CSV table of C-alpha atoms in Angstrom, one decimal:
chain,number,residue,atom,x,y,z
A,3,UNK,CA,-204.2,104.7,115.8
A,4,UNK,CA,-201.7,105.0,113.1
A,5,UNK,CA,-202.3,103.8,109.0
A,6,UNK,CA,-199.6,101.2,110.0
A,7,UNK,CA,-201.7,99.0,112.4
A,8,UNK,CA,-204.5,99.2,111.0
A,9,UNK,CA,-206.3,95.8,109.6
A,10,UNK,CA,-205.9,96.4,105.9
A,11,UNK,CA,-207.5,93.1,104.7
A,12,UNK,CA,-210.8,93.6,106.9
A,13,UNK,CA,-211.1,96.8,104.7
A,14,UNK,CA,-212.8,97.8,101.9
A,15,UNK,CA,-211.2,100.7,99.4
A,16,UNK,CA,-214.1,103.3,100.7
A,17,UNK,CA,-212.9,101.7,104.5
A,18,UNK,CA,-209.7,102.7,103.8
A,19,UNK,CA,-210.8,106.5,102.0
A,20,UNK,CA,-212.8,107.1,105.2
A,21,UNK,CA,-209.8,105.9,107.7
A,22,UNK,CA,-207.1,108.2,105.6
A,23,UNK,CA,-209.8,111.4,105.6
A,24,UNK,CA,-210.3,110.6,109.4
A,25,UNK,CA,-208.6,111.9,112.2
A,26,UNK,CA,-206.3,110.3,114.6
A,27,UNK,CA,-207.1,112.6,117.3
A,28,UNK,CA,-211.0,111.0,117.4
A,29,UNK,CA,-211.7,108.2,119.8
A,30,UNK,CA,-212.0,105.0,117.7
A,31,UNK,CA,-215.7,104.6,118.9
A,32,UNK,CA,-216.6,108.0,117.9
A,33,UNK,CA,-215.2,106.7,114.5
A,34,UNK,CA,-216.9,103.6,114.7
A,35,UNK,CA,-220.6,105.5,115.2
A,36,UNK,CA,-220.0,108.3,112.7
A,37,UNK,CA,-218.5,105.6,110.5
A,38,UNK,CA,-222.0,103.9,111.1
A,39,UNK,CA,-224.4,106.8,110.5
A,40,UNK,CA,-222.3,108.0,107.3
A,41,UNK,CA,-222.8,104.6,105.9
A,42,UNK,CA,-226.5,104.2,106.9
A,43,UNK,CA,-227.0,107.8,105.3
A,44,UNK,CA,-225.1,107.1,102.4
A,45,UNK,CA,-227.4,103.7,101.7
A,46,UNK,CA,-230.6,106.0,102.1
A,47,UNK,CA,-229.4,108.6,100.1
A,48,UNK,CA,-228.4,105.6,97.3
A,49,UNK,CA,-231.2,103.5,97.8
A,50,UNK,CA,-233.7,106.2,96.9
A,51,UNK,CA,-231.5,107.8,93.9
A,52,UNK,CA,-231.4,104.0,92.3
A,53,UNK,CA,-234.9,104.0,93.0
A,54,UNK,CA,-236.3,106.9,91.3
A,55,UNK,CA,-233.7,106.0,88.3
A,56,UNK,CA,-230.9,108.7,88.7
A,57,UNK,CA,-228.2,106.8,89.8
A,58,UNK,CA,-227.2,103.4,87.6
A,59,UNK,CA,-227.2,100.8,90.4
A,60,UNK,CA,-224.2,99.1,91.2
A,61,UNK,CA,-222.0,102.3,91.3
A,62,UNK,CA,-219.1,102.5,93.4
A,63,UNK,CA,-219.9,104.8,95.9
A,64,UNK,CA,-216.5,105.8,96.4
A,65,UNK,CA,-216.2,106.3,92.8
A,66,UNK,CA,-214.0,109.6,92.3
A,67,UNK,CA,-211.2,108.5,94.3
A,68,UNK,CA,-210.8,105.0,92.3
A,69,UNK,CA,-211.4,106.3,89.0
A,70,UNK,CA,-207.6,108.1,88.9
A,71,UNK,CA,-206.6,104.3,88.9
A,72,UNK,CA,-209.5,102.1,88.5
A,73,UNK,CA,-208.9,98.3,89.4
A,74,UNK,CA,-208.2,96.2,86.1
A,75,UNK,CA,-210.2,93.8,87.1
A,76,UNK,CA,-211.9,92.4,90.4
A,77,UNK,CA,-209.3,88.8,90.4
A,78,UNK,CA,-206.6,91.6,90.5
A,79,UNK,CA,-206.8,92.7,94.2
A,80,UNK,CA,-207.9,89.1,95.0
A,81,UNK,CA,-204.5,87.8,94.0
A,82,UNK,CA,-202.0,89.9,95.7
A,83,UNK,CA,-200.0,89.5,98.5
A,84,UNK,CA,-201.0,91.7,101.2
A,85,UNK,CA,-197.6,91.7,103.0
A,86,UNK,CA,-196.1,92.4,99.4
A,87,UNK,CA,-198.7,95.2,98.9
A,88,UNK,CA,-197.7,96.2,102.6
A,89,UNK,CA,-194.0,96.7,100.9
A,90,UNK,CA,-195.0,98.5,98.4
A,91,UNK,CA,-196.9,101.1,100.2
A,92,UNK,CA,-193.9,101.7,102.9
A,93,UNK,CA,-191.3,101.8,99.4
A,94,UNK,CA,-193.7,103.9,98.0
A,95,UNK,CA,-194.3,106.4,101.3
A,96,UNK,CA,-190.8,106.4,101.8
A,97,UNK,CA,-190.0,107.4,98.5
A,98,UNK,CA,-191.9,110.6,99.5
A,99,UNK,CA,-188.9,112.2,101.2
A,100,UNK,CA,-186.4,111.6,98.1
A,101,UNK,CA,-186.0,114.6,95.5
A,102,UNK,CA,-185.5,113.0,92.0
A,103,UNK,CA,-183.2,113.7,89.3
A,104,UNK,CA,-183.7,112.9,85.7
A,105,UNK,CA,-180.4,110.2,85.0
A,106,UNK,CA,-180.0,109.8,88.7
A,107,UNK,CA,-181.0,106.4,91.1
A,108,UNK,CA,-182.4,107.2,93.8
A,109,UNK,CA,-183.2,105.0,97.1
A,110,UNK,CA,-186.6,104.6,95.6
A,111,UNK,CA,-185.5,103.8,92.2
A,112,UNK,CA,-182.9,100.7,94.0
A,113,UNK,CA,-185.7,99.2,96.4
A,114,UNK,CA,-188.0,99.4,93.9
A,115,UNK,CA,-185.8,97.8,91.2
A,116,UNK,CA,-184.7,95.0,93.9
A,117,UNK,CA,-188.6,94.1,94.4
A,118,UNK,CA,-189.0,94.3,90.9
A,119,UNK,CA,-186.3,91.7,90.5
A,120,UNK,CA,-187.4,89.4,93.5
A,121,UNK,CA,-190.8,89.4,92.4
A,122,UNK,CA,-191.6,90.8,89.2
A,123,UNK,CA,-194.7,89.8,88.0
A,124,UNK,CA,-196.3,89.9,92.1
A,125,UNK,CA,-194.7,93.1,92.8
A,126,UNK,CA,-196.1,95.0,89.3
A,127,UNK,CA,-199.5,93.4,90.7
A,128,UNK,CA,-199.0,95.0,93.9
A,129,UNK,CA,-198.2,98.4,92.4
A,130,UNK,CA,-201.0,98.4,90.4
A,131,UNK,CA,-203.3,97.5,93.4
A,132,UNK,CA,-201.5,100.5,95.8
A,133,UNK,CA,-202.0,102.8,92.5
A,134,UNK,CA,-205.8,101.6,92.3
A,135,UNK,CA,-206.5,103.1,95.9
A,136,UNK,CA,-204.8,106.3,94.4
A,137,UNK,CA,-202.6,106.7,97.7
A,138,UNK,CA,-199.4,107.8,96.5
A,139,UNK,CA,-197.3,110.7,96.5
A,140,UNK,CA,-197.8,112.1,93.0
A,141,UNK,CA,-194.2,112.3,92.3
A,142,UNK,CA,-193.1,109.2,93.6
A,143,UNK,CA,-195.8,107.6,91.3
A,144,UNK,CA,-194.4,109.2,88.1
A,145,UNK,CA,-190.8,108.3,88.9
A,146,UNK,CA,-192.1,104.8,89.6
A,147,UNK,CA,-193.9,104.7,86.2
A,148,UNK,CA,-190.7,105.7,84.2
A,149,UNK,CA,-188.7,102.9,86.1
A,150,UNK,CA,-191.7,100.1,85.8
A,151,UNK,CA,-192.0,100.8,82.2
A,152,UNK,CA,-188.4,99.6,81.3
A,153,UNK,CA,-188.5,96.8,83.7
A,154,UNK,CA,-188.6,93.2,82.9
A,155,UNK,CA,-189.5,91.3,79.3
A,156,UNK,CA,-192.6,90.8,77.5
A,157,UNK,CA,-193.7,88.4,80.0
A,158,UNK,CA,-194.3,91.4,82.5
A,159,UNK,CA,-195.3,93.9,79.4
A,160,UNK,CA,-199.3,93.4,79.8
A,161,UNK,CA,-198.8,94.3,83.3
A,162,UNK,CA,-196.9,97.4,83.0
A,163,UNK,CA,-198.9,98.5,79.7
A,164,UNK,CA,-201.7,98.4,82.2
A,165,UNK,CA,-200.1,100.3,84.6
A,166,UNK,CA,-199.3,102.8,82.7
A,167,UNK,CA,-202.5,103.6,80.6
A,168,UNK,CA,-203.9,104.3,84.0
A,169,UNK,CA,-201.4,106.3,84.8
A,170,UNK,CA,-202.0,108.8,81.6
A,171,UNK,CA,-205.9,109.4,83.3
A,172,UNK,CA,-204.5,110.4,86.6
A,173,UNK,CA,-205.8,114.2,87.6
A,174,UNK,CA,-202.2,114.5,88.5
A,175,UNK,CA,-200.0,116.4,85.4
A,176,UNK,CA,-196.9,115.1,87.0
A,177,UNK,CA,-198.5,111.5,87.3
A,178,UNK,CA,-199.2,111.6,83.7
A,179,UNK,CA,-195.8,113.0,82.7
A,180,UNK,CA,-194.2,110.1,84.0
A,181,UNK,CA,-196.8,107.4,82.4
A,182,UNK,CA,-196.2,109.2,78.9
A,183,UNK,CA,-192.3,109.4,79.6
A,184,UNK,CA,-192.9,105.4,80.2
A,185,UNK,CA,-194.3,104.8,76.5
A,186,UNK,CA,-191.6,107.1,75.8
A,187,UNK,CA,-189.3,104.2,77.1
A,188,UNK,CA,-191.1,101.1,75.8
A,189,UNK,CA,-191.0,102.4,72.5
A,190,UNK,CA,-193.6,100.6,71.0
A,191,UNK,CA,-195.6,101.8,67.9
A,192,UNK,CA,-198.8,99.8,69.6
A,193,UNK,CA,-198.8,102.9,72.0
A,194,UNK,CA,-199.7,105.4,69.7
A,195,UNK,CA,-203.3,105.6,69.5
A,196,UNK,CA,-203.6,105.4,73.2
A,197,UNK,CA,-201.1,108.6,73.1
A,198,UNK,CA,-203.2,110.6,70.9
A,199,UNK,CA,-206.4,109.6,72.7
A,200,UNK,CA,-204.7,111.2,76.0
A,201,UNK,CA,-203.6,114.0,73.4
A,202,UNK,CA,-207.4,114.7,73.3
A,203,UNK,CA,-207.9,115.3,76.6
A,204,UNK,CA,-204.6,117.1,78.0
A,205,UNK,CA,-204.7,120.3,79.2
A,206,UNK,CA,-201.2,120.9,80.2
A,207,UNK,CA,-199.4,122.5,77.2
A,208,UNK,CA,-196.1,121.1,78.0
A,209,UNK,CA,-197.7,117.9,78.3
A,210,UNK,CA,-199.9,118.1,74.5
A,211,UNK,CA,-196.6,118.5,73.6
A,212,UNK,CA,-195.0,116.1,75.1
A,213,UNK,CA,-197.4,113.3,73.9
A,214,UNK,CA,-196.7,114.9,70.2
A,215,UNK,CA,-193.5,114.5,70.2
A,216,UNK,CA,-193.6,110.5,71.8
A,217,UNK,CA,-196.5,109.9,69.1
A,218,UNK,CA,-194.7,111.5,66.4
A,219,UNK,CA,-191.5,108.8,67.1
A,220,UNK,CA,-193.7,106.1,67.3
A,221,UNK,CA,-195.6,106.5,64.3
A,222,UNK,CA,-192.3,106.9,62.4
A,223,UNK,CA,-191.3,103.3,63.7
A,224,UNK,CA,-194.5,101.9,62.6
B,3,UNK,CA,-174.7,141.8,75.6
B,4,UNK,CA,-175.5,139.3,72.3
B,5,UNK,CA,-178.1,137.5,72.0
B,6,UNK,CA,-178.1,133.7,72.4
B,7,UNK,CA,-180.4,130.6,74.1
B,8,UNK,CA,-179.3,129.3,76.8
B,9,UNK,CA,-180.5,125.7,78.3
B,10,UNK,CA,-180.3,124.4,81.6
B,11,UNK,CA,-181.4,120.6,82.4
B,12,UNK,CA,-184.6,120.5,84.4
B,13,UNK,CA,-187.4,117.9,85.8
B,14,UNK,CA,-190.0,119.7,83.3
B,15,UNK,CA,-193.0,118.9,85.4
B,16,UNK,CA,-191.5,121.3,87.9
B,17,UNK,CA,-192.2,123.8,85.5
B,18,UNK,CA,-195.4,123.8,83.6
B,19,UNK,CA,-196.8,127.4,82.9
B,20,UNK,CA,-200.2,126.6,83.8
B,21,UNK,CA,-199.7,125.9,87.5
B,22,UNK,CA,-197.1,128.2,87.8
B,23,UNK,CA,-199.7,131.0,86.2
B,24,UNK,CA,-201.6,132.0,89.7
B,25,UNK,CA,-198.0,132.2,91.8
B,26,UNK,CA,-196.9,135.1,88.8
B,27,UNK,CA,-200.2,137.0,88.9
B,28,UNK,CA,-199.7,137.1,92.7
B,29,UNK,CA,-196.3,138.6,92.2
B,30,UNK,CA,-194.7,135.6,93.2
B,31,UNK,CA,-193.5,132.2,91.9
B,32,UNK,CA,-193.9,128.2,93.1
B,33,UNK,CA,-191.1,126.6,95.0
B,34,UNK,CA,-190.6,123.7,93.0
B,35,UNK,CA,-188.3,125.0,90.0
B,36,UNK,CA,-185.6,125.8,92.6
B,37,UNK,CA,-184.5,122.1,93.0
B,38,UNK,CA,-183.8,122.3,89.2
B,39,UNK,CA,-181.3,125.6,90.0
B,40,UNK,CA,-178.4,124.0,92.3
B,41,UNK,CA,-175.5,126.5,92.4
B,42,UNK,CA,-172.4,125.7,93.0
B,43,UNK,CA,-169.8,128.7,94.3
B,44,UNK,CA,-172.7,130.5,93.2
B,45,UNK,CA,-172.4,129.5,89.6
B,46,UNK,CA,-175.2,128.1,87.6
B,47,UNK,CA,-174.0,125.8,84.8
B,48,UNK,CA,-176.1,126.4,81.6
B,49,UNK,CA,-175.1,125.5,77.7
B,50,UNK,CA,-175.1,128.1,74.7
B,51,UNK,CA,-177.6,126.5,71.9
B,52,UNK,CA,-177.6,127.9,68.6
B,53,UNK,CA,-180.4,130.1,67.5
B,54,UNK,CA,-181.5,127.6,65.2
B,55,UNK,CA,-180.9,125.1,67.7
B,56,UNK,CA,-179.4,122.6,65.5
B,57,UNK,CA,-176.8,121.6,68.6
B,58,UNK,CA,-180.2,121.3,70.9
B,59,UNK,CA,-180.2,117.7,70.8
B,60,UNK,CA,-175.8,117.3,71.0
B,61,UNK,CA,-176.5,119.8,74.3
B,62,UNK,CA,-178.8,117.8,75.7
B,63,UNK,CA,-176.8,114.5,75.3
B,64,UNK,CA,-173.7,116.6,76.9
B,65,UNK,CA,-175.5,117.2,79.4
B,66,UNK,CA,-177.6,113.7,80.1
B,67,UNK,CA,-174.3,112.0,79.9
B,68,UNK,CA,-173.4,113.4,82.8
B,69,UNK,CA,-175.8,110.7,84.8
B,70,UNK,CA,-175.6,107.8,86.0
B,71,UNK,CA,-177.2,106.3,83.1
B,72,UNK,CA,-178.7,107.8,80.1
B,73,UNK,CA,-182.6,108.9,80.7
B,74,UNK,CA,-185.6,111.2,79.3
B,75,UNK,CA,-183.6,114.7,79.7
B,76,UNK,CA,-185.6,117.5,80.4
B,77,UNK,CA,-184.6,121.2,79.7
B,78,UNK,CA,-185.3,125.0,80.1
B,79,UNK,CA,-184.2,127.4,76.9
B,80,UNK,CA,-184.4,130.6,77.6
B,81,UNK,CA,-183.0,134.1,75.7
B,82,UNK,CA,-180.0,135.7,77.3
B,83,UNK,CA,-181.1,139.1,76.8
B,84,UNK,CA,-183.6,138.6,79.9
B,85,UNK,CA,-180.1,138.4,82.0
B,86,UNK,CA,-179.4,142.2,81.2
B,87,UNK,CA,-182.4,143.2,83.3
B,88,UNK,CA,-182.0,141.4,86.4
B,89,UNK,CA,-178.2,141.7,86.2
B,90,UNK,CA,-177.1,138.5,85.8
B,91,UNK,CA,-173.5,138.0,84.6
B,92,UNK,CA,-172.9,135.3,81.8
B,93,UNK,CA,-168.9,133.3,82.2
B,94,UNK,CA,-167.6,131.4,79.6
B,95,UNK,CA,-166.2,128.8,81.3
B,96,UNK,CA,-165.6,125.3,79.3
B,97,UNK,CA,-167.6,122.1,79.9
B,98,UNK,CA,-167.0,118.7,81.5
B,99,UNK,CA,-168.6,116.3,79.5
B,100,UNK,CA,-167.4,113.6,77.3
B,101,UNK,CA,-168.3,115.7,74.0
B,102,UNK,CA,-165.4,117.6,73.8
B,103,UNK,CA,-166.7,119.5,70.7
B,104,UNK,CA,-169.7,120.8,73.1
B,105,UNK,CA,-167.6,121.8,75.7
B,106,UNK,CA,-167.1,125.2,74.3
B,107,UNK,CA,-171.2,126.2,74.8
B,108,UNK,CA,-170.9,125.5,78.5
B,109,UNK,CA,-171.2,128.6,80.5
B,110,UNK,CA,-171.8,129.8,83.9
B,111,UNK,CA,-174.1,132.1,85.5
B,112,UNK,CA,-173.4,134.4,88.3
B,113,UNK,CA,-175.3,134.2,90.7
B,114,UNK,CA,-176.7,135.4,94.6
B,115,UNK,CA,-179.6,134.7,96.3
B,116,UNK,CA,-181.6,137.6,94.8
B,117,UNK,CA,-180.6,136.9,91.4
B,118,UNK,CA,-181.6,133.5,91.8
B,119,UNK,CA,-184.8,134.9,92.6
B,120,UNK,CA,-184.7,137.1,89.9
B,121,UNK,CA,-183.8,134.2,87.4
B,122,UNK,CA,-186.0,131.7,88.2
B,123,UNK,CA,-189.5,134.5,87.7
B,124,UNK,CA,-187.7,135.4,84.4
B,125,UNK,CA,-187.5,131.5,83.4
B,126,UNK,CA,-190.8,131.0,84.4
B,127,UNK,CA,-192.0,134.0,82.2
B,128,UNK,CA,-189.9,133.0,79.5
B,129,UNK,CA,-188.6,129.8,79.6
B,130,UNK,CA,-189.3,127.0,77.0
B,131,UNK,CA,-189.4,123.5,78.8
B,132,UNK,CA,-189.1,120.7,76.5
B,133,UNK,CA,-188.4,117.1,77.2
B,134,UNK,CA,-186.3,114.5,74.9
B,135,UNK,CA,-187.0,110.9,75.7
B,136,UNK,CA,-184.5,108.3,76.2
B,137,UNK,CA,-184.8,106.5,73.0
B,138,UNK,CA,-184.1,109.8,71.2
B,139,UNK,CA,-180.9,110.2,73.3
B,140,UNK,CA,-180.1,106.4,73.5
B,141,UNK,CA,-180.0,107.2,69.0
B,142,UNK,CA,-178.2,110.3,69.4
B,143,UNK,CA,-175.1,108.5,71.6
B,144,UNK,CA,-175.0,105.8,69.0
B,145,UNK,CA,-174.6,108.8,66.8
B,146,UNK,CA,-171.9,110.5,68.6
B,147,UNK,CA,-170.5,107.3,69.0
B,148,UNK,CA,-170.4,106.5,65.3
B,149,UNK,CA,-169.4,110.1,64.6
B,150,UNK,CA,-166.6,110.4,67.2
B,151,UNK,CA,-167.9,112.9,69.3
B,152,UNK,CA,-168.5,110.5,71.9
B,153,UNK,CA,-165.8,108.0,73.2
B,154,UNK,CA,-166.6,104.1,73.0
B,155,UNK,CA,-167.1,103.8,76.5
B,156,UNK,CA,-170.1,105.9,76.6
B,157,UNK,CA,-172.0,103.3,75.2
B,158,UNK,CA,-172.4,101.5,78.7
B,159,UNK,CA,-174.0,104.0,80.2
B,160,UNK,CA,-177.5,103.0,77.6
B,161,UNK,CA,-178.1,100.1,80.0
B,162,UNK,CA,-177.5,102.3,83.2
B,163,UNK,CA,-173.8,101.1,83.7
């Protein structure tokens, strides 16, 4: 069974994780059962951490893969189209096979402009809910982040703000260089605390300086 | 052979130091930066900045104008006197781009496939990546613009046209 024809609105975010991790060579009722016993351990396991106090209850046990782009709210992944999410995640795979050029469009860059114009304030709803399952391809995200960012009017802004604050937490340096390259774009003094917060936490040199130099403009334009 | 910086445009994130740290202690380097080092007739077009780098920022606008549209421009300076060792040959060769005054810091190196090698451990050893952002640039064509160092019609080029 391919990711393609699989039932994506029957699943949860963790469904999803475990179908991705699995593999395709297994017999789907093998799945199924393992799928069954990992769950029933995994209740156990939680169940009697909550109980003797170690773990806060309502946790989400798939927790480290949505924290690189955690949902903005829960009404978000409730309100978007899943055929439209469906187009994003085959732009985005696709996008996987381009090799990106600072200054240069790109197939990605087009298609994703296109959607952006058909549907702007649906389609930026439908990134952010592919980017919350953290699924893409690392560079394809940041080039996507850079484009977003200068896309559309301050109708759309809140949207792409969000988008691209999550985007400076990803565990990905490239991710992160395109969401700071994005506040780069927006220009916008407002930014520049939320810059020197990621400042705090960079690790990458190129990046520290990076952020510096972005913060640096902004705070000049205040 | 004198020493002078030389800059050639990059994706910076191909380059960071960090990841590229255990690939040098292994005696060997990542893959990535070699998308960033297209020849062509094995020449490698690179720009002459000043030691002070006070033409940095013109460089990097000579060179970003050479897009489709102007964008965040990232770069790779480096000191020529690392091209001695691995016997890399420096042309003077003029530029293309619409800054005519900046034309005369384009050069070309000489290149085969073990120099290529050769140059992209040295960049990665001692290289300085840097990045400026398109609102910088977008300010420094205006400039040019306003300063005539640029032609008029380079001002379409801010919205991507």
């Amino acid at each position: 069974m391919s990711n393609t024809d699989f039932n994506e609105t029957a699943l949860s975010p963790g469904d999803k994780a475990i179908q991705a991790e699995s593999s395709t060579a297994l017999p789907q009722d093998t799945i199924e059962t393992s799928r069954r016993r990992a769950k029933w351990l995994a209740a156990l396991v939680l169940g009697a951490a909550i109980s003797t106090g170690q773990v806060p209850p309502f946790t989400h046990p798939y927790g480290r893969r949505r924290e690189e782009f955690p949902a903005e709210s829960s009404t978000l992944a409730a309100g978007v189209d899943p055929v439209l999410l469906q187009n994003v995640k085959d732009l985005f795979e696709k996008g996987a096979s381009e090799f990106f050029h600072d200054g240069m469009d790109s197939n990605f860059s087009r298609s994703l402009l296109s959607l952006l114009g058909s549907r702007a304030a649906d389609a930026l709803s439908a990134i952010a809910e592919y980017l919350s399952g953290n699924e893409g391809n690392p560079e394809v995200v940041s080039e996507a982040l850079r484009w977003v960012a200068e896309f559309g009017g301050p109708d759309t802004l809140p949207k792409r703000w969000s988008i691209l604050r999550r985007g400076l937490k990803s565990r990905f340096p490239v991710v992160r260089d395109g969401a700071i390259l994005g506040f780069a774009a927006l220009d916008d003094p407002r930014a520049h605390s939320l810059l020197l917060e990621a400042r705090e936490s960079e690790q990458i040199r190129e990046l520290q300086l990076l952020i510096e130099r972005v913060a640096a403009r902004l705070e000049h334009r205040r | 052979m004198k020493m002078v910086l030389l800059l050639r445009k990059i994706k910076q994130h191909r380059w960071y130091k960090e990841l590229a740290k255990p690939f040098l202690e292994a005696d060997d380097i990542p893959a990535d930066p070699f998308g960033d080092l297209q020849t062509t007739e094995n020449l490698l077009s690179v720009w002459e900045v000043h030691e002070d780098r006070s033409n940095l920022v013109r460089v990097v606008r000579a060179v970003a104008m050479g897009g489709q549209r102007i964008d965040h421009t990232g770069y790779i300076l480096f000191d020529s006197v690392h091209l001695d060792a691995a016997g890399i040959e420096l042309q003077q060769n003029e530029g293309r781009s619409d800054d005519k005054g900046a034309n005369g810091w384009h050069r070309d190196l000489v290149l085969s496939g073990k120099k290529l090698l050769a140059l992209a451990k040295l960049l990665l050893e001692h290289g300085e990546t840097g990045t400026i952002t398109k609102p910088e640039l977008v300010d420094a064509v205006e400039e040019g613009i306003r300063s005539g160092e640029l032609p008029e019609s380079c001002r379409k080029k801010r919205s991507g046209g």
